[in-house]
């Protein structure tokens, strides 16, 4: 087997996206996945315009739209009383950014990228667990658990939250948020789906919990995600996030949210970890990509999107640093990648943490937040422009970040005009 130009480790959404992007630039790519078969666990995923813009560039947007749902609105409600707090008109948002906001089943997105890689000629290898990475004189090498080695001009590590490659760059561990996510889908024939507006992506935010729902597969399924803070995790117990905690966490929420809980999958849950941002992603000819570089808390739904953006940016910098004979100046391409992506992803990671704090407020702070959210103009895009616009290729192109008004400095009154302390 001759050496490819690039080895990509990990066949998740990030690894597949990168493999496709680099193959599109004329490079030969070998992708190594540890699992015996390619696949994605979970249900829905939200794709904002900064991702659908890239899918369109890849020629994959129409297929994605045919598999997913393009909703009309994103609505935020209070989980306790069910009242609407604010909304985004997704048709107007599409006009503003030029590309749609859509939702899709994770396995459909993964399958779409997998098929694109197959068509493009990516060499896809399963049962290939990478145990170590090293730089060589003219590239990099990975070693598998079987002892087999693979070499290439560059190795892209898309090996997820527990990345082996990340250890080359930073000595850190995943950070537990003490929050846990339950997922589940409800088939269209059940009354709950018939009584739900599938043209909306809805998030109910509440004290130490939130609940998300949206339609999938052209309205065949209602996707639900229930997220809460685990008291057992806070108490330092190992067995945290169990279904008894799910029911207790949502006991004080409105009927619609509580009625959705029996449909959650109760045999599987996702403890939510992120990592502190790191600004150094490249070690010689080995580069991190996706969750290996920047696993977020998912509150602004950008984890998979950042991974797809990483692959696209890398592909663009390969194109800019390619000689006429086809050789890539990998030093320059990786430096350009590392100059722009870590700062953007740092912003997403820190914003996601802050967003989670805002969603999960209780007491007076919850009421203050609700007053501010109700006052928001539906057509105010100041908090999405930095995120949903075109993906930056250089630091100069990165838009300024939206800084929310700290709640403590806002003069907030309740519905009777009384100041909220
Ligand atoms: P992964 O999906 O973790 O893929 C890593 C791959 O590498 C896997 O296939 C794994 O088997 C393989 N691998 C690992 N180690 C090795 C090894 N040593 N050798 C070989 N292969 C290896 N993001 C969004 O953009 N929008 C959303 O709406 C959204 N919602 C979310 C909801 C929840 C509840 C959660 C938990 C996350 C959500 N995310 C969302 C985040 C998103 O799912 C992740 O950020 C994204 O899937 C990361 O993709 P990845 O390919 O980088 O990593």
PDB file of C-alpha atoms and ligand atoms in Angstrom, residues 9-15 32-35 40 44-47 106 128-131 158-161 164 181 183 214 225 270 272 289-292 296 298 301-305 307, ligand 1:
ATOM      1  CA  UNK A   9      -7.831   9.704  12.007  1.00  0.00           C
ATOM      2  CA  UNK A  10     -11.489   9.389  12.998  1.00  0.00           C
ATOM      3  CA  UNK A  11     -14.566   8.841  10.871  1.00  0.00           C
ATOM      4  CA  UNK A  12     -16.934  11.185  12.724  1.00  0.00           C
ATOM      5  CA  UNK A  13     -18.516  14.209  11.085  1.00  0.00           C
ATOM      6  CA  UNK A  14     -15.235  16.139  11.476  1.00  0.00           C
ATOM      7  CA  UNK A  15     -12.944  13.475  10.017  1.00  0.00           C
ATOM      8  CA  UNK A  32      -8.723   5.414   9.758  1.00  0.00           C
ATOM      9  CA  UNK A  33     -11.708   4.697  12.034  1.00  0.00           C
ATOM     10  CA  UNK A  34     -11.417   2.549  15.144  1.00  0.00           C
ATOM     11  CA  UNK A  35     -15.005   1.226  15.043  1.00  0.00           C
ATOM     12  CA  UNK A  40     -23.238   8.070  14.309  1.00  0.00           C
ATOM     13  CA  UNK A  44     -30.927  15.341  15.510  1.00  0.00           C
ATOM     14  CA  UNK A  45     -28.356  17.992  14.813  1.00  0.00           C
ATOM     15  CA  UNK A  46     -28.877  21.665  13.999  1.00  0.00           C
ATOM     16  CA  UNK A  47     -26.947  23.193  11.113  1.00  0.00           C
ATOM     17  CA  UNK A 106     -27.096  12.829  12.708  1.00  0.00           C
ATOM     18  CA  UNK A 128      -8.126   0.839  12.821  1.00  0.00           C
ATOM     19  CA  UNK A 129      -7.505   2.163  16.326  1.00  0.00           C
ATOM     20  CA  UNK A 130      -4.663   4.654  16.393  1.00  0.00           C
ATOM     21  CA  UNK A 131      -2.597   4.390  19.560  1.00  0.00           C
ATOM     22  CA  UNK A 158     -10.252  14.057  14.174  1.00  0.00           C
ATOM     23  CA  UNK A 159     -10.333  11.587  17.051  1.00  0.00           C
ATOM     24  CA  UNK A 160     -12.893  13.317  19.247  1.00  0.00           C
ATOM     25  CA  UNK A 161     -13.190  14.356  22.904  1.00  0.00           C
ATOM     26  CA  UNK A 164      -4.839  10.619  21.663  1.00  0.00           C
ATOM     27  CA  UNK A 181     -28.279  15.001  27.981  1.00  0.00           C
ATOM     28  CA  UNK A 183     -32.149  12.178  23.612  1.00  0.00           C
ATOM     29  CA  UNK A 214     -37.711  19.900  16.469  1.00  0.00           C
ATOM     30  CA  UNK A 225     -33.248  16.530  23.907  1.00  0.00           C
ATOM     31  CA  UNK A 270     -24.613  11.702  27.373  1.00  0.00           C
ATOM     32  CA  UNK A 272     -21.588  16.650  28.980  1.00  0.00           C
ATOM     33  CA  UNK A 289      -9.513  18.993  14.039  1.00  0.00           C
ATOM     34  CA  UNK A 290     -13.064  18.907  15.405  1.00  0.00           C
ATOM     35  CA  UNK A 291     -13.761  17.809  18.978  1.00  0.00           C
ATOM     36  CA  UNK A 292     -10.131  16.737  19.469  1.00  0.00           C
ATOM     37  CA  UNK A 296     -17.818  22.424  23.276  1.00  0.00           C
ATOM     38  CA  UNK A 298     -23.555  22.093  22.843  1.00  0.00           C
ATOM     39  CA  UNK A 301     -25.148  23.981  18.563  1.00  0.00           C
ATOM     40  CA  UNK A 302     -21.810  24.587  16.856  1.00  0.00           C
ATOM     41  CA  UNK A 303     -19.690  21.498  17.683  1.00  0.00           C
ATOM     42  CA  UNK A 304     -20.157  19.549  14.470  1.00  0.00           C
ATOM     43  CA  UNK A 305     -20.306  22.800  12.540  1.00  0.00           C
ATOM     44  CA  UNK A 307     -15.540  20.489  12.824  1.00  0.00           C
TER      45      UNK A 307
HETATM   46  P1  LIG B   1     -16.553  12.582  17.058  1.00  0.00           P
HETATM   47  O1  LIG B   1     -17.959  12.622  16.609  1.00  0.00           O
HETATM   48  O2  LIG B   1     -16.294  12.222  18.481  1.00  0.00           O
HETATM   49  O3  LIG B   1     -15.805  11.546  16.112  1.00  0.00           O
HETATM   50  C1  LIG B   1     -14.542  11.024  16.430  1.00  0.00           C
HETATM   51  C2  LIG B   1     -14.353   9.756  15.610  1.00  0.00           C
HETATM   52  O4  LIG B   1     -13.031   9.286  15.809  1.00  0.00           O
HETATM   53  C3  LIG B   1     -15.291   8.628  16.050  1.00  0.00           C
HETATM   54  O5  LIG B   1     -15.824   8.003  14.917  1.00  0.00           O
HETATM   55  C4  LIG B   1     -14.365   7.706  16.851  1.00  0.00           C
HETATM   56  O6  LIG B   1     -14.793   6.358  16.819  1.00  0.00           O
HETATM   57  C5  LIG B   1     -13.043   7.920  16.119  1.00  0.00           C
HETATM   58  N1  LIG B   1     -11.870   7.684  16.963  1.00  0.00           N
HETATM   59  C6  LIG B   1     -11.656   8.122  18.224  1.00  0.00           C
HETATM   60  N2  LIG B   1     -10.448   7.730  18.671  1.00  0.00           N
HETATM   61  C7  LIG B   1      -9.881   7.048  17.656  1.00  0.00           C
HETATM   62  C8  LIG B   1      -8.638   6.390  17.510  1.00  0.00           C
HETATM   63  N3  LIG B   1      -7.742   6.362  18.502  1.00  0.00           N
HETATM   64  N4  LIG B   1      -8.347   5.767  16.337  1.00  0.00           N
HETATM   65  C9  LIG B   1      -9.245   5.799  15.301  1.00  0.00           C
HETATM   66  N5  LIG B   1     -10.460   6.381  15.397  1.00  0.00           N
HETATM   67  C10 LIG B   1     -10.778   7.021  16.561  1.00  0.00           C
HETATM   68  N6  LIG B   1     -23.065  20.105  17.127  1.00  0.00           N
HETATM   69  C11 LIG B   1     -23.667  20.877  16.189  1.00  0.00           C
HETATM   70  O7  LIG B   1     -22.975  21.411  15.314  1.00  0.00           O
HETATM   71  N7  LIG B   1     -25.022  21.095  16.193  1.00  0.00           N
HETATM   72  C12 LIG B   1     -25.835  20.524  17.147  1.00  0.00           C
HETATM   73  O8  LIG B   1     -27.061  20.712  17.124  1.00  0.00           O
HETATM   74  C13 LIG B   1     -25.242  19.706  18.150  1.00  0.00           C
HETATM   75  N8  LIG B   1     -25.986  19.130  19.104  1.00  0.00           N
HETATM   76  C14 LIG B   1     -25.408  18.346  20.050  1.00  0.00           C
HETATM   77  C15 LIG B   1     -26.206  17.764  21.033  1.00  0.00           C
HETATM   78  C16 LIG B   1     -25.640  16.973  22.025  1.00  0.00           C
HETATM   79  C17 LIG B   1     -26.519  16.391  23.110  1.00  0.00           C
HETATM   80  C18 LIG B   1     -24.239  16.715  21.998  1.00  0.00           C
HETATM   81  C19 LIG B   1     -23.597  15.833  23.041  1.00  0.00           C
HETATM   82  C20 LIG B   1     -23.429  17.282  21.015  1.00  0.00           C
HETATM   83  C21 LIG B   1     -24.000  18.115  20.043  1.00  0.00           C
HETATM   84  N9  LIG B   1     -23.220  18.722  19.035  1.00  0.00           N
HETATM   85  C22 LIG B   1     -23.816  19.510  18.096  1.00  0.00           C
HETATM   86  C23 LIG B   1     -21.753  18.536  19.014  1.00  0.00           C
HETATM   87  C24 LIG B   1     -21.301  17.526  17.960  1.00  0.00           C
HETATM   88  O9  LIG B   1     -22.022  16.329  18.097  1.00  0.00           O
HETATM   89  C25 LIG B   1     -19.796  17.220  18.060  1.00  0.00           C
HETATM   90  O10 LIG B   1     -19.074  18.403  18.283  1.00  0.00           O
HETATM   91  C26 LIG B   1     -19.296  16.571  16.765  1.00  0.00           C
HETATM   92  O11 LIG B   1     -20.026  15.402  16.486  1.00  0.00           O
HETATM   93  C27 LIG B   1     -17.807  16.259  16.843  1.00  0.00           C
HETATM   94  O12 LIG B   1     -17.408  15.558  15.687  1.00  0.00           O
HETATM   95  P2  LIG B   1     -15.937  14.956  15.580  1.00  0.00           P
HETATM   96  O13 LIG B   1     -15.914  14.211  14.281  1.00  0.00           O
HETATM   97  O14 LIG B   1     -14.925  16.008  15.808  1.00  0.00           O
HETATM   98  O15 LIG B   1     -15.801  13.954  16.799  1.00  0.00           O
END
